[in-house]
Amino acid sequence: MLDPNLDDLYRDPVAYVTSVLHYGKRPVTLNAERRMHHFERAKIVKEWRNAFAWLAKLNHVPRLDRVVIIAQPHLKGGRMQDCDACHPSVKAAIDGLVDAGVLIDDSPPHVLEIRYMAPLPSSEDGLTITVIARNTTIKETNQDRKSTRLNSSH
């Protein structure tokens, strides 16, 4: 199971598959989305979905299950957004990962956690999505198999 606090990622990075995708456009804020006409909103959602689907395919991101997603906005000048103000862009990006076949679905059994990092001042606008999943291609150790058997006997 993926440890949502990610401490293991830093201790044993080989145990995880990490994909980092960056789209170089200022993330749409929740407040801006609320003011949009629904046709304008649909056009923007489609752009972000397609961008992240394309980025996933271009970077050969494999099909993943039980992921943690980290969203990191990069903002050029102007007022800094709240940490979760980029939610509309993040939601569209995750939908793009589903469209690309990286995720089966974006429901709780597949997406365990979404983290919104504080925006970073940057020379260019953008949104970085990091997708982290347990690496299922590495071999289990005897200890892993033993604990699995113990847990399954309960």
Coordinates of C-alpha atoms in Angstrom, one line a residue:
M1 CA 0.0 0.0 0.0
L2 CA 1.2 3.5 -0.8
D3 CA 2.2 5.4 2.3
P4 CA 0.3 8.7 2.0
N5 CA 2.9 10.6 4.1
L6 CA 5.5 9.8 1.5
D7 CA 8.3 9.3 4.1
D8 CA 9.3 6.0 2.4
L9 CA 9.7 7.8 -0.9
Y10 CA 12.7 9.7 0.5
R11 CA 14.1 6.6 2.2
D12 CA 13.6 4.2 -0.7
P13 CA 12.9 6.0 -4.0
V14 CA 13.3 2.8 -6.1
A15 CA 10.1 1.5 -4.4
Y16 CA 8.0 4.2 -6.1
V17 CA 7.2 5.2 -9.7
T18 CA 7.3 9.0 -10.0
S19 CA 6.1 10.9 -13.0
V20 CA 6.5 14.7 -13.2
L21 CA 4.4 16.5 -15.8
H22 CA 4.6 20.3 -16.4
Y23 CA 2.3 22.5 -18.5
G24 CA 3.5 26.0 -19.0
K25 CA 0.3 28.1 -18.6
R26 CA -1.0 30.0 -15.6
P27 CA -3.4 27.7 -13.6
V28 CA -7.0 28.8 -13.7
T29 CA -8.2 29.8 -10.2
L30 CA -11.4 28.6 -8.7
N31 CA -12.6 32.2 -8.4
A32 CA -12.0 32.9 -12.1
E33 CA -13.8 29.6 -13.0
R34 CA -16.8 30.7 -11.0
R35 CA -17.1 33.9 -13.1
M36 CA -16.8 32.1 -16.4
H37 CA -19.6 31.3 -18.8
H38 CA -20.0 27.5 -19.1
F39 CA -18.9 27.5 -22.7
E40 CA -15.7 29.3 -21.8
R41 CA -15.1 27.0 -18.9
A42 CA -15.6 23.9 -21.1
K43 CA -13.1 25.2 -23.6
I44 CA -10.5 25.8 -20.8
V45 CA -11.1 22.4 -19.2
K46 CA -10.7 20.7 -22.6
E47 CA -7.4 22.5 -23.1
W48 CA -6.0 21.4 -19.7
R49 CA -7.3 17.8 -20.1
N50 CA -5.8 17.4 -23.5
A51 CA -2.5 19.0 -22.4
F52 CA -2.0 16.6 -19.6
A53 CA -3.2 13.6 -21.6
W54 CA -0.6 14.5 -24.3
L55 CA 2.1 15.1 -21.7
A56 CA 1.5 11.7 -20.1
K57 CA 1.7 9.9 -23.5
L58 CA 4.7 11.9 -24.5
N59 CA 6.5 10.9 -21.3
H60 CA 5.4 7.3 -21.5
V61 CA 3.7 7.3 -18.1
P62 CA 2.6 3.8 -17.4
R63 CA -0.8 2.7 -16.1
L64 CA -0.8 3.3 -12.4
D65 CA -3.1 2.4 -9.5
R66 CA -3.4 3.8 -6.0
V67 CA -1.6 7.1 -6.6
V68 CA -0.8 10.3 -4.7
I69 CA -0.8 13.4 -6.8
I70 CA 1.1 16.6 -5.9
A71 CA 0.1 19.9 -7.6
Q72 CA 2.7 22.7 -7.7
P73 CA 1.7 26.0 -9.3
H74 CA 4.4 28.2 -10.7
L75 CA 3.4 31.9 -10.9
K76 CA 5.1 34.7 -12.8
G77 CA 4.5 38.1 -11.1
G78 CA 1.3 39.3 -9.7
R79 CA -0.5 38.3 -6.6
M80 CA 0.2 34.8 -5.3
Q81 CA -2.8 32.4 -5.4
D82 CA -4.0 30.4 -2.4
C83 CA -2.6 26.8 -2.3
D84 CA -5.7 25.3 -3.6
A85 CA -6.8 28.1 -5.9
C86 CA -5.5 26.0 -8.9
H87 CA -8.1 23.3 -8.3
P88 CA -9.9 23.6 -11.6
S89 CA -6.6 23.1 -13.5
V90 CA -5.6 20.2 -11.3
K91 CA -8.9 18.5 -11.7
A92 CA -8.7 18.9 -15.5
A93 CA -5.1 17.6 -15.4
I94 CA -6.2 14.5 -13.4
D95 CA -9.0 13.9 -15.9
G96 CA -6.4 14.1 -18.7
L97 CA -4.4 11.3 -16.9
V98 CA -7.6 9.2 -17.0
D99 CA -8.1 10.1 -20.7
A100 CA -4.5 8.9 -21.4
G101 CA -5.0 5.6 -19.6
V102 CA -2.6 6.4 -16.8
L103 CA -5.4 6.1 -14.2
I104 CA -8.3 3.7 -14.5
D105 CA -10.5 6.4 -12.7
D106 CA -10.0 9.4 -10.5
S107 CA -12.1 8.0 -7.7
P108 CA -10.9 7.2 -4.1
P109 CA -9.8 3.6 -4.7
H110 CA -7.3 4.9 -7.4
V111 CA -6.4 8.5 -6.2
L112 CA -5.5 8.2 -2.5
E113 CA -4.5 11.8 -2.0
I114 CA -4.1 15.1 -3.8
R115 CA -1.7 17.6 -2.3
Y116 CA -1.7 21.3 -3.2
M117 CA 1.7 22.9 -2.6
A118 CA 2.1 26.6 -2.1
P119 CA 2.7 28.5 -5.4
L120 CA 6.3 29.1 -6.3
P121 CA 7.3 32.5 -7.7
S122 CA 8.8 31.8 -11.1
S123 CA 10.0 33.4 -14.3
E124 CA 7.2 31.5 -16.2
D125 CA 3.6 30.5 -15.3
G126 CA 2.8 26.8 -15.1
L127 CA 1.5 23.8 -13.2
T128 CA 3.6 20.8 -12.3
I129 CA 1.7 17.6 -11.5
T130 CA 3.7 14.8 -9.8
V131 CA 2.1 11.3 -9.8
I132 CA 3.5 8.8 -7.3
A133 CA 2.7 5.1 -7.1
R134 CA 4.2 2.1 -5.5
N135 CA 6.6 0.3 -8.0
T136 CA 5.0 -3.0 -8.6
T137 CA 7.8 -4.2 -10.8
I138 CA 10.3 -4.6 -8.0
K139 CA 10.6 -8.0 -6.3
E140 CA 9.1 -8.4 -2.8
T141 CA 11.5 -9.3 -0.1
N142 CA 10.9 -12.3 2.2
Q143 CA 9.8 -9.9 4.9
D144 CA 7.2 -8.3 2.6
R145 CA 5.8 -11.7 1.7
K146 CA 5.8 -12.7 5.3
S147 CA 3.9 -9.6 6.4
T148 CA 1.5 -10.0 3.5
R149 CA 0.7 -13.6 4.6
L150 CA 0.3 -12.5 8.2
N151 CA -2.1 -9.7 7.2
S152 CA -4.1 -11.9 4.9
S153 CA -4.7 -14.5 7.6
H154 CA -6.7 -12.1 9.8

